[in-house]
XYZ file of C-alpha atoms in Angstrom:
666
model
C -14.248 -18.528 -7.164
C -11.299 -15.752 -7.549
C -8.641 -15.330 -4.923
C -6.935 -11.769 -4.952
C -3.326 -11.081 -4.722
C -1.859 -11.071 -1.551
C 1.084 -9.283 0.497
C 4.317 -11.216 -0.225
C 6.551 -9.100 1.761
C 8.746 -10.586 4.398
C 12.571 -10.442 6.162
C 14.164 -13.167 6.013
C 12.641 -15.925 8.395
C 10.618 -12.779 10.171
C 7.514 -12.287 8.310
C 4.519 -9.555 8.269
C 1.195 -10.337 10.245
C -0.417 -11.320 6.416
C 2.574 -13.194 5.492
C 2.027 -15.379 8.571
C -1.473 -16.047 7.816
C -0.788 -16.622 4.672
C 1.951 -19.263 5.373
C -0.516 -20.813 7.746
C -3.077 -21.240 5.256
C -0.791 -22.789 2.415
C 1.606 -24.827 4.521
C 0.027 -25.626 8.096
C -2.984 -26.622 6.325
C -3.235 -27.041 2.649
C 0.612 -28.995 2.426
C -0.212 -30.987 5.468
C -2.745 -32.859 3.376
C 0.286 -34.174 1.242
C 0.854 -37.265 3.210
C 1.371 -40.944 2.132
C -2.448 -42.016 2.752
C -3.252 -39.417 0.090
C -2.943 -41.323 -3.223
C -4.311 -38.391 -5.328
C -1.875 -35.806 -6.442
C -4.906 -32.715 -6.651
C -7.330 -32.085 -4.312
C -10.788 -30.175 -3.958
C -10.602 -27.348 -1.496
C -14.092 -26.604 -0.250
C -14.849 -23.490 1.657
C -17.856 -21.765 3.150
C -18.839 -18.079 2.358
C -16.513 -16.734 5.279
C -13.447 -18.713 4.976
C -13.397 -18.068 1.198
C -12.953 -14.686 2.440
C -10.453 -15.451 4.750
C -8.580 -17.132 2.052
C -8.930 -14.258 -0.517
C -7.443 -11.794 1.949
C -4.168 -13.824 2.353
C -3.400 -15.751 -0.689
C -3.239 -16.151 -4.328
C -5.151 -18.299 -6.558
C -1.408 -19.471 -8.017
C -0.357 -20.100 -4.324
C -3.149 -22.371 -3.589
C -2.892 -24.468 -7.224
C 1.128 -24.896 -6.348
C -0.141 -26.573 -3.275
C -1.992 -29.296 -4.700
C -5.618 -27.626 -5.392
C -7.107 -28.141 -9.004
C -10.894 -27.090 -7.854
C -12.096 -24.624 -5.331
C -15.729 -25.492 -4.447
C -18.637 -23.726 -2.260
C -19.639 -25.808 0.363
C -23.348 -24.325 -0.159
C -23.543 -25.420 -3.960
C -24.425 -28.274 -5.291
C -21.216 -30.080 -6.385
C -20.124 -32.749 -9.076
C -18.948 -36.166 -7.399
C -15.481 -36.576 -7.430
C -14.977 -39.765 -5.999
C -11.165 -40.409 -7.078
C -10.262 -37.246 -5.219
C -9.700 -36.196 -1.924
C -11.042 -32.857 -0.580
C -10.016 -30.216 1.890
C -12.456 -28.700 4.201
C -11.739 -25.408 5.360
C -14.726 -24.378 7.219
C -16.386 -22.720 10.123
C -17.575 -24.939 13.034
C -21.247 -24.368 12.591
C -24.195 -27.136 12.797
C -24.789 -26.182 9.187
C -21.314 -26.963 8.254
C -21.300 -30.261 9.896
C -24.789 -31.324 8.163
C -23.358 -30.803 4.675
C -20.129 -32.337 5.439
C -21.584 -35.389 6.527
C -23.919 -35.534 3.769
C -20.919 -35.269 1.481
C -18.853 -38.075 3.144
C -21.549 -40.608 4.862
C -23.184 -43.311 3.290
C -21.955 -45.696 0.187
C -21.588 -43.129 -2.451
C -19.544 -40.217 -0.924
C -18.818 -37.319 -3.171
C -14.878 -37.701 -2.494
C -12.564 -40.528 -1.273
C -11.056 -38.899 1.439
C -11.628 -35.700 3.913
C -9.036 -33.324 5.398
C -11.355 -31.422 7.884
C -10.097 -27.889 9.280
C -12.332 -25.861 11.471
C -11.544 -21.811 11.172
C -12.046 -21.574 15.296
C -12.306 -23.967 18.231
C -15.069 -26.590 17.673
C -17.374 -27.666 20.619
C -17.201 -31.442 21.188
C -20.961 -31.431 20.949
C -20.882 -30.418 17.201
C -18.040 -32.550 16.270
C -19.502 -35.906 18.096
C -21.945 -36.830 14.936
C -19.034 -37.027 12.869
C -17.542 -39.405 15.128
C -20.117 -41.459 15.334
C -20.574 -42.183 12.062
C -18.104 -45.241 10.613
C -18.479 -44.665 7.056
C -17.406 -41.124 7.494
C -14.686 -41.923 10.067
C -13.419 -44.321 7.695
C -12.595 -41.414 5.082
C -11.508 -38.999 7.505
C -7.560 -38.065 7.213
C -7.826 -35.065 9.331
C -9.639 -33.196 11.753
C -8.154 -30.374 13.191
C -8.780 -26.787 14.413
C -6.963 -23.769 12.166
C -7.764 -21.261 14.791
C -7.630 -18.750 11.801
C -10.954 -16.717 11.538
C -10.084 -13.152 10.651
C -9.269 -10.965 7.296
C -5.950 -9.727 6.731
C -6.551 -6.721 5.154
C -3.156 -5.478 5.563
C 0.562 -6.062 6.467
C -0.493 -4.630 9.764
C -4.312 -4.898 10.114
C -6.967 -7.464 9.911
C -11.111 -7.129 10.447
C -13.479 -9.618 11.746
C -16.083 -9.306 9.404
C -18.713 -7.680 11.726
C -20.107 -4.905 9.308
C -23.429 -4.290 11.510
C -21.480 -4.051 15.026
C -22.379 -0.205 15.443
C -26.043 -0.917 14.996
C -26.051 -4.255 17.013
C -24.191 -2.737 19.958
C -24.470 0.617 20.313
C -28.033 1.250 18.413
C -31.269 2.398 20.264
C -32.481 -1.109 20.703
C -29.041 -2.745 21.346
C -29.887 -3.009 24.943
C -32.813 -5.586 23.994
C -31.302 -6.870 20.808
C -30.326 -10.792 20.671
C -27.598 -10.016 18.294
C -25.632 -8.314 21.016
C -24.156 -11.065 22.802
C -23.587 -12.990 20.035
C -21.734 -10.300 18.086
C -19.529 -10.162 20.969
C -18.676 -13.418 21.480
C -18.062 -14.096 17.747
C -15.988 -10.884 17.717
C -14.017 -12.403 20.600
C -13.509 -15.677 19.228
C -12.039 -14.286 15.889
C -9.823 -11.672 17.721
C -8.383 -14.663 19.421
C -7.610 -16.683 16.515
C -5.024 -13.904 15.613
C -3.291 -14.242 18.965
C -3.377 -18.238 17.657
C -1.798 -17.918 14.656
C 1.032 -15.195 15.876
C 1.472 -17.610 19.104
C 1.119 -14.693 21.170
C -0.369 -14.414 24.892
C -1.699 -11.047 25.375
C -2.034 -8.478 28.277
C -5.594 -7.281 27.568
C -6.304 -3.708 28.172
C -9.621 -2.240 27.414
C -11.639 1.066 27.989
C -13.230 0.969 31.044
C -17.337 2.029 31.451
C -17.477 4.942 33.446
C -21.133 6.417 34.932
C -21.659 9.970 35.509
C -22.933 9.473 39.330
C -23.703 6.873 41.592
C -27.165 6.746 40.392
C -26.746 6.522 37.180
C -26.662 2.714 35.585
C -24.242 1.681 33.389
C -25.586 0.702 30.065
C -24.791 -2.362 27.596
C -23.438 0.385 25.393
C -20.897 1.245 27.834
C -20.043 -1.948 28.750
C -19.135 -3.334 25.130
C -15.297 -2.993 25.668
C -15.431 -4.889 28.843
C -17.298 -7.917 27.647
C -15.305 -8.176 24.145
C -12.248 -8.021 26.787
C -13.485 -10.752 29.044
C -14.679 -13.084 25.926
C -11.072 -12.710 24.456
C -9.101 -13.349 27.491
C -11.557 -16.522 27.922
C -10.628 -17.931 24.484
C -6.704 -17.059 24.560
C -6.804 -18.897 28.030
C -7.880 -21.864 26.552
C -4.891 -21.878 23.985
C -2.437 -22.309 26.567
C -3.620 -25.959 27.012
C -4.931 -26.269 23.594
C -2.095 -25.478 21.185
C 1.071 -26.839 20.869
C 3.754 -23.870 21.793
C 1.366 -21.404 22.646
C 2.998 -18.792 25.262
C 2.536 -19.339 29.093
C 2.951 -15.759 29.950
C 2.042 -12.136 28.476
C 4.176 -11.641 25.225
C 2.623 -8.839 23.795
C -0.156 -6.075 25.086
C -3.739 -5.542 23.391
C -6.014 -2.393 23.677
C -9.630 -2.658 23.259
C -11.500 0.800 22.050
C -14.817 1.237 20.473
C -15.710 4.341 18.044
C -16.575 6.588 20.851
C -12.900 7.788 21.547
C -12.773 9.299 18.235
C -16.103 10.251 16.141
C -14.481 12.352 13.743
C -11.947 10.249 12.386
C -14.472 8.313 10.259
C -15.779 11.311 9.055
C -13.355 14.153 7.935
C -11.537 13.845 4.789
C -8.499 12.330 5.156
C -6.024 13.437 2.595
C -3.746 10.582 1.895
C -3.589 8.753 -1.290
C -5.088 5.526 0.189
C -8.038 7.338 1.585
C -8.665 9.744 -1.266
C -9.068 6.715 -3.424
C -11.781 5.118 -1.413
C -13.326 8.161 -0.650
C -13.684 9.994 -3.667
C -13.432 7.302 -6.393
C -16.194 5.159 -5.024
C -14.051 2.443 -5.377
C -15.434 -1.414 -4.540
C -13.115 -2.713 -1.972
C -9.836 -2.022 -2.849
C -10.715 -2.773 -6.808
C -10.385 0.078 -9.287
C -11.949 0.095 -12.573
C -10.571 1.900 -15.563
C -10.136 1.896 -19.414
C -7.287 0.916 -21.514
C -7.058 0.647 -25.460
C -8.075 -2.374 -26.383
C -5.769 -5.215 -28.291
C -6.758 -3.662 -31.697
C -6.184 0.167 -30.395
C -9.417 0.900 -32.231
C -11.198 1.485 -28.898
C -11.213 1.030 -25.203
C -12.011 -1.557 -22.584
C -12.507 -1.647 -19.156
C -9.923 -3.400 -16.536
C -9.899 -4.029 -13.381
C -6.696 -3.384 -10.919
C -6.288 -3.938 -7.304
C -4.554 -1.238 -5.433
C -2.874 -3.617 -2.647
C 0.869 -4.418 -1.057
C 1.683 -6.100 -4.200
C 2.064 -3.001 -5.942
C 5.196 -1.148 -5.407
C 3.933 2.112 -6.149
C 0.927 1.895 -4.298
C 2.887 0.771 -1.441
C 5.270 3.703 -1.386
C 2.610 6.426 -1.510
C -0.433 5.024 -0.281
C 0.082 6.783 3.018
C 1.347 10.158 1.683
C -0.767 13.261 1.362
C -2.489 13.196 -1.965
C -0.242 16.584 -3.071
C 3.161 14.821 -2.293
C 2.174 11.424 -4.135
C 1.360 13.532 -7.116
C 4.724 15.555 -7.014
C 6.564 11.903 -6.635
C 4.370 10.348 -9.307
C 5.458 13.276 -11.369
C 9.191 12.977 -10.636
C 9.000 9.132 -11.050
C 7.432 9.602 -14.576
C 10.333 11.999 -15.858
C 13.219 10.077 -14.390
C 11.769 6.940 -15.978
C 11.458 8.334 -19.527
C 14.779 10.175 -19.287
C 16.616 6.650 -17.945
C 14.524 3.636 -19.740
C 16.268 3.157 -23.446
C 12.836 1.831 -24.626
C 10.932 4.865 -23.384
C 13.731 7.021 -25.019
C 13.544 5.626 -28.415
C 9.826 5.461 -28.141
C 9.710 8.954 -27.495
C 11.422 10.162 -30.652
C 8.785 9.665 -32.958
C 8.863 9.626 -36.594
C 12.293 8.071 -38.485
C 13.339 4.972 -39.257
C 14.817 2.739 -36.352
C 18.089 1.050 -36.581
C 18.593 -2.629 -35.858
C 20.543 -1.544 -32.581
C 17.643 0.745 -31.453
C 15.211 -1.954 -31.974
C 17.656 -4.666 -30.425
C 17.549 -2.277 -27.334
C 13.532 -2.059 -27.059
C 12.938 -5.795 -27.262
C 15.619 -6.112 -24.269
C 13.991 -3.180 -22.300
C 10.383 -4.080 -23.466
C 9.093 -6.625 -20.453
C 10.448 -4.053 -17.862
C 9.452 -1.274 -19.571
C 5.927 -2.223 -19.995
C 5.264 -3.311 -16.518
C 6.943 -0.215 -15.120
C 5.049 2.149 -17.442
C 1.624 0.759 -16.880
C 1.963 0.974 -12.806
C 3.009 4.441 -13.323
C 0.476 5.279 -15.760
C -2.257 3.829 -13.858
C -1.383 5.704 -11.198
C -0.760 9.010 -12.634
C -4.402 8.750 -13.868
C -5.856 7.812 -10.611
C -4.009 11.120 -8.983
C -5.201 12.992 -11.932
C -8.591 11.972 -11.449
C -8.354 12.718 -7.500
C -6.929 16.206 -8.086
C -9.750 17.052 -10.442
C -12.460 16.397 -7.978
C -10.642 18.125 -5.184
C -10.827 21.176 -7.737
C -14.588 20.533 -8.721
C -15.689 20.081 -5.405
C -13.849 22.452 -3.759
C -12.400 20.450 -1.082
C -9.437 22.182 -0.046
C -11.771 25.055 1.502
C -13.747 22.461 2.935
C -10.442 20.166 4.348
C -9.736 23.688 5.948
C -12.802 24.433 8.085
C -13.057 20.833 8.826
C -9.464 20.951 10.656
C -9.978 24.511 12.004
C -13.091 23.324 13.740
C -11.109 20.052 15.156
C -8.348 22.220 16.448
C -10.584 24.880 17.969
C -9.629 27.341 15.122
C -13.152 27.809 13.964
C -16.435 27.630 15.245
C -20.208 28.915 14.559
C -19.133 32.020 12.582
C -17.128 30.521 9.955
C -19.019 27.516 9.748
C -22.401 29.883 9.002
C -20.413 31.897 6.978
C -19.204 28.633 4.706
C -22.717 27.523 4.329
C -23.604 30.853 3.225
C -20.882 31.494 0.598
C -20.055 27.868 -0.487
C -23.338 26.819 -2.383
C -21.975 24.412 -4.346
C -20.674 22.448 -1.644
C -22.250 18.448 -1.937
C -24.814 17.661 0.704
C -22.511 14.896 2.167
C -19.746 17.231 2.399
C -21.920 19.676 4.332
C -23.569 16.550 6.282
C -20.002 15.685 7.041
C -18.910 19.212 8.532
C -22.355 19.313 10.850
C -21.166 15.806 12.193
C -17.877 17.117 12.940
C -19.281 20.396 14.479
C -21.315 18.586 16.667
C -18.706 16.330 17.996
C -16.658 19.395 18.934
C -19.268 21.788 19.783
C -22.321 19.795 21.476
C -23.467 22.725 23.292
C -24.861 24.260 20.117
C -26.936 21.777 19.332
C -29.439 22.708 22.401
C -32.655 23.628 22.031
C -33.474 24.738 18.054
C -29.793 25.520 17.455
C -29.629 22.447 15.449
C -32.486 22.900 13.182
C -31.569 26.507 12.329
C -27.727 24.868 11.406
C -29.396 21.912 9.323
C -31.939 24.626 7.707
C -28.888 26.816 6.844
C -26.677 23.780 5.529
C -29.962 22.817 3.121
C -29.595 19.429 4.229
C -32.687 16.993 4.882
C -34.100 15.371 8.028
C -33.061 11.896 6.780
C -29.356 13.150 6.823
C -29.742 14.932 10.134
C -30.374 11.514 11.366
C -26.679 10.569 11.248
C -26.012 13.878 13.049
C -28.920 12.908 15.940
C -27.326 9.409 16.495
C -23.740 10.506 17.217
C -25.205 10.793 20.469
C -25.104 6.826 20.445
C -21.249 6.779 20.311
C -21.122 8.794 23.448
C -19.414 7.414 26.353
C -22.064 7.685 29.753
C -19.835 10.408 31.426
C -20.531 12.534 28.035
C -24.107 11.807 27.774
C -27.374 13.233 30.033
C -31.115 13.384 29.383
C -32.518 16.571 27.764
C -35.480 18.145 27.804
C -35.328 19.337 24.128
C -36.924 17.505 21.117
C -33.407 17.318 19.663
C -31.910 14.097 20.224
C -27.944 14.764 20.400
C -27.655 14.595 24.156
C -23.957 15.668 25.616
C -23.018 16.898 29.085
C -22.839 20.624 28.944
C -19.922 20.766 31.482
C -17.705 19.290 29.023
C -17.546 21.956 26.017
C -15.082 21.360 23.152
C -14.144 17.768 24.761
C -12.786 16.762 21.487
C -10.832 19.740 20.625
C -7.264 18.403 20.057
C -3.783 19.840 19.965
C -1.878 20.555 16.833
C 1.124 18.514 16.422
C 4.240 20.168 14.910
C 6.237 18.313 11.672
C 7.444 18.874 8.408
C 4.021 17.299 6.727
C 1.849 19.575 8.918
C 3.746 22.537 7.749
C 3.856 21.736 4.023
C 0.144 20.542 4.055
C -2.076 22.406 5.747
C -4.820 19.671 5.358
C -2.631 17.158 7.102
C -3.029 18.741 10.597
C -5.486 16.082 11.590
C -4.623 12.804 13.165
C -6.446 10.159 14.983
C -6.828 10.135 18.714
C -5.558 6.386 18.771
C -2.223 7.509 17.816
C -2.017 9.346 21.305
C -3.468 6.493 22.933
C -0.941 3.814 21.486
C 2.016 6.165 22.395
C 1.027 6.205 26.056
C 0.410 2.713 25.866
C 3.950 2.049 24.666
C 5.487 4.323 27.112
C 3.483 3.037 30.209
C 1.549 6.078 30.591
C -2.029 4.742 29.719
C -3.881 5.746 32.930
C -4.787 2.233 34.787
C -8.294 3.420 35.813
C -9.498 4.607 32.255
C -7.873 1.508 30.892
C -7.868 -1.310 33.579
C -6.179 -5.019 32.538
C -8.065 -8.276 32.091
C -5.079 -10.227 33.419
C -2.637 -9.440 35.816
C 0.844 -9.742 34.149
C 3.476 -12.530 35.037
C 6.712 -11.056 36.132
C 8.568 -12.067 33.196
C 6.033 -9.360 31.468
C 8.012 -6.533 33.259
C 11.298 -8.458 32.132
C 13.556 -5.592 30.924
C 17.290 -5.763 29.138
C 19.927 -5.706 31.798
C 21.297 -2.249 30.705
C 17.417 -1.041 31.589
C 16.451 -0.475 35.116
C 13.363 -2.259 36.225
C 10.095 -0.567 36.602
C 8.603 -0.089 40.350
C 5.854 2.231 39.595
C 2.162 0.980 40.517
C 1.274 2.320 37.218
C 0.219 -0.603 34.444
C 2.700 -2.515 33.589
C 5.172 -1.499 30.675
C 6.678 -3.435 27.633
C 9.968 -2.249 26.791
C 10.134 -0.957 23.514
C 13.774 -2.292 23.261
C 12.963 -6.313 24.137
C 13.770 -8.168 21.327
C 11.171 -11.104 21.158
C 11.614 -14.559 19.684
C 9.701 -15.051 16.305
C 10.512 -18.730 15.511
C 9.317 -20.084 12.132
C 7.291 -23.212 12.429
C 8.358 -26.059 10.469
C 5.116 -25.762 8.659
C 6.314 -22.141 7.149
C 9.875 -23.171 6.343
C 10.867 -23.157 2.355
C 11.547 -26.746 0.882
C 14.812 -25.601 -0.748
C 16.821 -22.422 -0.822
C 14.003 -20.504 -2.292
C 11.057 -19.692 -0.047
C 8.520 -21.327 -2.257
C 6.457 -18.464 -3.617
C 7.221 -15.186 -5.816
C 8.205 -12.584 -3.587
C 8.597 -8.639 -5.096
C 11.754 -7.288 -4.095
C 10.597 -3.761 -3.567
C 8.061 -5.097 -1.010
C 10.810 -7.305 0.846
C 12.822 -4.059 0.931
C 9.599 -1.953 2.453
C 8.856 -4.116 5.212
C 10.427 -3.259 8.424
C 12.569 -5.154 10.092
C 10.627 -6.743 12.780
C 13.397 -8.909 14.446
C 14.732 -5.900 16.146
C 11.546 -4.430 17.263
C 9.962 -4.877 20.692
C 6.937 -6.827 21.816
C 3.940 -6.131 19.458
C 0.888 -3.924 20.383
C -2.518 -4.974 18.978
C -5.292 -2.462 19.061
C -9.239 -3.308 18.346
C -11.637 -0.796 17.666
C -15.449 -1.978 18.163
C -17.670 -0.417 15.533
C -15.272 0.338 12.727
C -11.578 1.348 12.256
C -10.575 4.101 9.451
C -7.687 4.455 7.011
C -5.985 7.202 8.905
C -5.702 5.241 12.036
C -4.288 2.382 9.324
C -1.872 4.844 8.514
C -1.047 5.834 12.218
C -0.131 2.294 13.149
C 2.324 1.993 10.499
C 4.042 5.260 11.375
C 4.199 4.292 14.957
C 5.337 1.348 14.398
C 8.800 2.849 12.901
C 8.831 5.422 15.373
C 8.104 3.433 18.557
C 10.416 0.279 17.191
C 7.393 -2.015 17.796
C 4.849 -3.882 15.488
C 1.361 -2.491 15.782
C -0.772 -4.314 14.559
C -5.035 -2.976 13.861
C -7.768 -4.827 14.406
C -11.662 -3.587 13.843
C -14.696 -5.205 13.276
C -14.437 -3.555 9.766
C -12.935 -0.858 7.612
C -15.144 1.979 6.945
C -14.800 4.714 4.242
C -16.804 8.029 5.077
C -19.945 7.115 3.056
C -20.379 3.621 4.470
C -19.687 4.850 8.222
C -22.487 7.602 7.608
C -24.795 4.722 6.733
C -24.230 3.183 9.512
C -24.784 6.059 11.773
C -27.903 6.388 10.303
C -29.205 2.839 11.263
C -28.423 3.352 14.947
C -32.188 4.510 15.295
C -35.073 2.164 15.944
C -37.234 1.355 12.657
C -34.232 2.743 10.149
C -33.462 0.302 7.207
C -31.584 0.859 4.496
C -34.632 1.499 2.248
C -35.539 4.632 4.418
C -32.159 5.964 3.547
C -30.824 8.414 0.994
C -27.230 6.625 0.066
């Protein structure tokens, strides 16, 4: 099993969300098995399909090896008996997993000498009971603990719960009768709650309230998703107050729960950052980029995989920059590097014999030169590919039309002209334009207008399913029955409901395609300032008096609005003994660029968590990083998944009844 590179950023004893996750896995779990009773130096780590992903997102294989693990195994695969070694089980508390564990460790011939069992979330008593009843297993059991860590830390400020089908199960046409509806919400609530268990945070829970058109309209299960999830999370974290040592007894942070209906455009529109363009245009497999490099003998090329993640300082610096700005900075970096690096200067001379002194300078500079030139060359290559695709596909023109529609500066005329003149536009880009247009101008899709636009764009009836299914993400107040055959049904009294106001800024002035912003940005700013409407976003819990506490110099808020956490309040972030270094070093390799790039969270106010049901976007991940600096509060984005446009469109199509992946043109 491969374990990917991880974020190693931290500032002193104050660490990022991803770093805290990593430390809990390495120190609180793996290192805790180094007991006097455990005679063996090396251990086997056994995980299931979910927990191996949890570990992969947070840790490197080298980190795990350093903590005494010599072998990583799959719980569901047949394994070789190692009766002289101890085993660490990091597994979900499910009946199937318990049965497999029992078969490993019971009887006269167990697979391992001793077992340390760590559950990823709270284990019901009835599941653990068979273990406690088996004397042979209990005699070999060195630990039975709940880690309460069941999420994927995809970013220093982001996580997902791995619910790729949340849209379909919670908002699809058959969600009302689906058996998966409650199971999805319950599992999601459990996994989100483990984030608060890891960070020792007790949240003040806000959620988007279900709304109805009038008293005669029934509230659907689809409308109640945020409410039900909020209740599930509140139920879980309330239990932590008595079950987890040092868990706060009063509110320490804010959690806002919304669903994908708050902004249907963000997952579809072209996001022009370096990060988003890589995933949108290069069809990467997760964060994996494959490129060709010269072979060792130099006579041919070979494919090489690299991970575009936070351990790469160039990626870390440029990922949220506009692709144009990223390209400019890469050019400047390469020029500066070639002019300042001695090895690069000598290497670039070409011809002539090198003096002994020149060779000495090359040798001295070579390791650093090789590493830096490889990183820079990689990103120059990637940016070059992206810019070529932008030119070939005419994405600047497409981007201008998209953004003009979003901000109300373009309508039917401009869209028709575009479809009539831009014949080389891809099927997918035309579909994305229509989906954006339908979200902003729903009234244009009444009667047969939608079919005419579809015919003009030249997209198939299969693609039009995605436009039709946008209705499934509309809140109750935005939907009503229509007598027309066209499925997209909106409230005609709310025209241009999602036209958003432009924001002035240097980036927006320089790059016309950088005007778009996800609506979650406005919600987070209102939440931080205490201006989020309570009737639209009620609270699941009544905050304790200490939640209102403010510095002495700050006047107490006495309004009846939702309680506001002062942005300047400094929270305590004690590092647990399990996460403290054993010596002056921190126990693992740390990249200096990442260390300095991390925000000094010690000076920030209380954390804000925002969870998007149905998939978050890279633009929303960019926003939480941006607002953390602006608001001086660490903001952590969570979601059921992180979706790129192609993935989101596929999921939208699957909201229809009787539609499967086999039926779709992907």
